[in-house]
Amino acid sequence: MGVVSPEKQSALPQFMILIYEREVPDGLRAASPTVVEAHLRLPRQIAETGGRILAGNAMRPASTAISVRDNTVVEGSLAGGPHALAGYFIVEASDLDHAVWIGRMIPVADGWTEIRPLLLD
């Protein structure tokens, strides 16, 4: 999914929607076909609510991450718990309630979404 050019962006607020999953597939073929199909329908569904996806990507498993804390490099993610960051969307929505509504539309196999307003000023 590409990034929307600045001249095509609207004045709507922007939000990052983080997707957390218990198991992050290592590629599209390993992902649930049901979840993949639901993600393919998502841009149209969000547009029907008056919102828009500006960018988004899936992540590789946390085991492929490199973390840096206090200038020390560590293999893997430093985030704890059984769930890992699996992907994200940056969306335009009329307000936080609208962004939460969009976050509820995102298909998640075994996890949750987290919605945060972006600082653009």
PDB file of C-alpha atoms in Angstrom:
ATOM      1  CA  MET A   1       0.000   0.000   0.000  1.00  0.00           C
ATOM      2  CA  GLY A   2       1.491   3.358  -0.995  1.00  0.00           C
ATOM      3  CA  VAL A   3       1.651   6.665   0.796  1.00  0.00           C
ATOM      4  CA  VAL A   4      -0.780   9.410  -0.221  1.00  0.00           C
ATOM      5  CA  SER A   5       1.011  12.434  -1.668  1.00  0.00           C
ATOM      6  CA  PRO A   6       0.727  15.687   0.352  1.00  0.00           C
ATOM      7  CA  GLU A   7      -1.405  17.385  -2.299  1.00  0.00           C
ATOM      8  CA  LYS A   8      -3.997  14.573  -2.014  1.00  0.00           C
ATOM      9  CA  GLN A   9      -4.212  14.660   1.795  1.00  0.00           C
ATOM     10  CA  SER A  10      -7.184  16.311   3.411  1.00  0.00           C
ATOM     11  CA  ALA A  11      -7.398  18.429   6.537  1.00  0.00           C
ATOM     12  CA  LEU A  12      -8.795  15.494   8.545  1.00  0.00           C
ATOM     13  CA  PRO A  13      -6.847  14.424  11.642  1.00  0.00           C
ATOM     14  CA  GLN A  14      -4.531  11.449  11.237  1.00  0.00           C
ATOM     15  CA  PHE A  15      -4.265   8.415  13.489  1.00  0.00           C
ATOM     16  CA  MET A  16      -1.948   5.439  13.695  1.00  0.00           C
ATOM     17  CA  ILE A  17      -3.657   2.130  14.255  1.00  0.00           C
ATOM     18  CA  LEU A  18      -1.249  -0.486  15.592  1.00  0.00           C
ATOM     19  CA  ILE A  19      -2.150  -4.157  15.195  1.00  0.00           C
ATOM     20  CA  TYR A  20      -0.955  -6.666  17.785  1.00  0.00           C
ATOM     21  CA  GLU A  21      -1.208 -10.430  17.264  1.00  0.00           C
ATOM     22  CA  ARG A  22      -0.229 -13.480  19.290  1.00  0.00           C
ATOM     23  CA  GLU A  23       1.412 -15.034  16.231  1.00  0.00           C
ATOM     24  CA  VAL A  24       2.777 -12.840  13.463  1.00  0.00           C
ATOM     25  CA  PRO A  25       2.926 -14.775  10.170  1.00  0.00           C
ATOM     26  CA  ASP A  26       6.217 -14.753   8.297  1.00  0.00           C
ATOM     27  CA  GLY A  27       4.746 -13.772   4.958  1.00  0.00           C
ATOM     28  CA  LEU A  28       1.413 -13.612   3.179  1.00  0.00           C
ATOM     29  CA  ARG A  29       1.249 -17.350   2.491  1.00  0.00           C
ATOM     30  CA  ALA A  30       1.425 -18.086   6.236  1.00  0.00           C
ATOM     31  CA  ALA A  31      -1.410 -15.653   7.053  1.00  0.00           C
ATOM     32  CA  SER A  32      -4.999 -16.764   7.540  1.00  0.00           C
ATOM     33  CA  PRO A  33      -6.820 -16.549   4.177  1.00  0.00           C
ATOM     34  CA  THR A  34      -9.886 -15.189   5.982  1.00  0.00           C
ATOM     35  CA  VAL A  35      -7.872 -12.347   7.545  1.00  0.00           C
ATOM     36  CA  VAL A  36      -6.111 -11.588   4.247  1.00  0.00           C
ATOM     37  CA  GLU A  37      -9.448 -11.387   2.387  1.00  0.00           C
ATOM     38  CA  ALA A  38     -10.866  -9.114   5.087  1.00  0.00           C
ATOM     39  CA  HIS A  39      -7.838  -6.810   4.790  1.00  0.00           C
ATOM     40  CA  LEU A  40      -8.343  -6.599   1.013  1.00  0.00           C
ATOM     41  CA  ARG A  41     -11.892  -5.307   1.593  1.00  0.00           C
ATOM     42  CA  LEU A  42     -10.791  -2.846   4.280  1.00  0.00           C
ATOM     43  CA  PRO A  43      -9.893   0.256   2.170  1.00  0.00           C
ATOM     44  CA  ARG A  44     -13.360   0.307   0.578  1.00  0.00           C
ATOM     45  CA  GLN A  45     -15.092  -0.264   3.914  1.00  0.00           C
ATOM     46  CA  ILE A  46     -13.154   2.544   5.578  1.00  0.00           C
ATOM     47  CA  ALA A  47     -13.847   4.885   2.645  1.00  0.00           C
ATOM     48  CA  GLU A  48     -17.568   4.179   3.077  1.00  0.00           C
ATOM     49  CA  THR A  49     -17.323   5.635   6.616  1.00  0.00           C
ATOM     50  CA  GLY A  50     -15.668   8.831   5.326  1.00  0.00           C
ATOM     51  CA  GLY A  51     -12.166   7.786   6.435  1.00  0.00           C
ATOM     52  CA  ARG A  52      -9.124   6.887   4.383  1.00  0.00           C
ATOM     53  CA  ILE A  53      -6.038   4.713   4.729  1.00  0.00           C
ATOM     54  CA  LEU A  54      -2.916   6.768   4.006  1.00  0.00           C
ATOM     55  CA  ALA A  55      -0.349   4.017   4.613  1.00  0.00           C
ATOM     56  CA  GLY A  56      -0.033   0.599   6.151  1.00  0.00           C
ATOM     57  CA  ASN A  57       2.139  -2.459   6.273  1.00  0.00           C
ATOM     58  CA  ALA A  58       2.379  -5.843   7.908  1.00  0.00           C
ATOM     59  CA  MET A  59       5.439  -6.611  10.032  1.00  0.00           C
ATOM     60  CA  ARG A  60       7.646  -9.680  10.042  1.00  0.00           C
ATOM     61  CA  PRO A  61       7.728 -11.656  13.330  1.00  0.00           C
ATOM     62  CA  ALA A  62       9.317  -9.984  16.382  1.00  0.00           C
ATOM     63  CA  SER A  63      12.176 -12.507  16.207  1.00  0.00           C
ATOM     64  CA  THR A  64      13.411 -10.658  13.100  1.00  0.00           C
ATOM     65  CA  ALA A  65      13.636  -7.318  14.949  1.00  0.00           C
ATOM     66  CA  ILE A  66      16.735  -5.553  16.152  1.00  0.00           C
ATOM     67  CA  SER A  67      16.240  -3.361  19.226  1.00  0.00           C
ATOM     68  CA  VAL A  68      18.437  -0.540  20.509  1.00  0.00           C
ATOM     69  CA  ARG A  69      18.209   0.590  24.138  1.00  0.00           C
ATOM     70  CA  ASP A  70      20.788   2.803  25.824  1.00  0.00           C
ATOM     71  CA  ASN A  71      22.919   2.452  22.673  1.00  0.00           C
ATOM     72  CA  THR A  72      23.045  -1.343  23.126  1.00  0.00           C
ATOM     73  CA  VAL A  73      21.929  -3.470  20.175  1.00  0.00           C
ATOM     74  CA  VAL A  74      19.851  -6.564  20.983  1.00  0.00           C
ATOM     75  CA  GLU A  75      18.419  -9.153  18.581  1.00  0.00           C
ATOM     76  CA  GLY A  76      14.644  -9.422  18.774  1.00  0.00           C
ATOM     77  CA  SER A  77      11.995  -7.157  20.238  1.00  0.00           C
ATOM     78  CA  LEU A  78      12.270  -5.755  23.748  1.00  0.00           C
ATOM     79  CA  ALA A  79       8.489  -5.620  24.032  1.00  0.00           C
ATOM     80  CA  GLY A  80       7.313  -8.284  26.444  1.00  0.00           C
ATOM     81  CA  GLY A  81       4.234 -10.442  26.525  1.00  0.00           C
ATOM     82  CA  PRO A  82       2.771 -13.062  24.236  1.00  0.00           C
ATOM     83  CA  HIS A  83       1.630 -10.542  21.591  1.00  0.00           C
ATOM     84  CA  ALA A  84       3.802  -8.648  19.123  1.00  0.00           C
ATOM     85  CA  LEU A  85       3.366  -5.711  16.785  1.00  0.00           C
ATOM     86  CA  ALA A  86       2.041  -7.261  13.575  1.00  0.00           C
ATOM     87  CA  GLY A  87       1.339  -4.199  11.445  1.00  0.00           C
ATOM     88  CA  TYR A  88      -0.017  -0.683  11.274  1.00  0.00           C
ATOM     89  CA  PHE A  89      -2.217   1.700   9.357  1.00  0.00           C
ATOM     90  CA  ILE A  90      -2.116   5.465   9.200  1.00  0.00           C
ATOM     91  CA  VAL A  91      -5.636   6.699   8.584  1.00  0.00           C
ATOM     92  CA  GLU A  92      -7.524   9.938   8.227  1.00  0.00           C
ATOM     93  CA  ALA A  93     -10.673  10.127  10.327  1.00  0.00           C
ATOM     94  CA  SER A  94     -12.994  12.920  11.399  1.00  0.00           C
ATOM     95  CA  ASP A  95     -12.097  12.498  15.081  1.00  0.00           C
ATOM     96  CA  LEU A  96     -10.877   9.948  17.642  1.00  0.00           C
ATOM     97  CA  ASP A  97     -14.276   8.232  17.833  1.00  0.00           C
ATOM     98  CA  HIS A  98     -14.222   7.739  14.064  1.00  0.00           C
ATOM     99  CA  ALA A  99     -10.654   6.377  14.239  1.00  0.00           C
ATOM    100  CA  VAL A 100     -11.731   3.939  16.965  1.00  0.00           C
ATOM    101  CA  TRP A 101     -14.608   2.833  14.737  1.00  0.00           C
ATOM    102  CA  ILE A 102     -12.078   2.186  11.948  1.00  0.00           C
ATOM    103  CA  GLY A 103      -9.822   0.323  14.419  1.00  0.00           C
ATOM    104  CA  ARG A 104     -12.739  -1.954  15.269  1.00  0.00           C
ATOM    105  CA  MET A 105     -13.112  -2.801  11.555  1.00  0.00           C
ATOM    106  CA  ILE A 106      -9.549  -4.097  11.194  1.00  0.00           C
ATOM    107  CA  PRO A 107      -9.417  -7.900  11.134  1.00  0.00           C
ATOM    108  CA  VAL A 108      -7.297  -9.375  13.918  1.00  0.00           C
ATOM    109  CA  ALA A 109      -6.830 -13.138  14.379  1.00  0.00           C
ATOM    110  CA  ASP A 110      -5.783 -13.253  18.066  1.00  0.00           C
ATOM    111  CA  GLY A 111      -4.956  -9.815  19.403  1.00  0.00           C
ATOM    112  CA  TRP A 112      -6.104  -6.207  19.316  1.00  0.00           C
ATOM    113  CA  THR A 113      -5.707  -2.793  17.726  1.00  0.00           C
ATOM    114  CA  GLU A 114      -4.400   0.358  19.394  1.00  0.00           C
ATOM    115  CA  ILE A 115      -5.405   3.771  18.064  1.00  0.00           C
ATOM    116  CA  ARG A 116      -3.236   6.874  18.615  1.00  0.00           C
ATOM    117  CA  PRO A 117      -3.583  10.421  17.271  1.00  0.00           C
ATOM    118  CA  LEU A 118      -0.531  11.604  15.310  1.00  0.00           C
ATOM    119  CA  LEU A 119       1.283  14.841  16.141  1.00  0.00           C
ATOM    120  CA  LEU A 120       1.457  16.678  12.834  1.00  0.00           C
ATOM    121  CA  ASP A 121       2.235  20.224  13.953  1.00  0.00           C
TER     122      ASP A 121
END
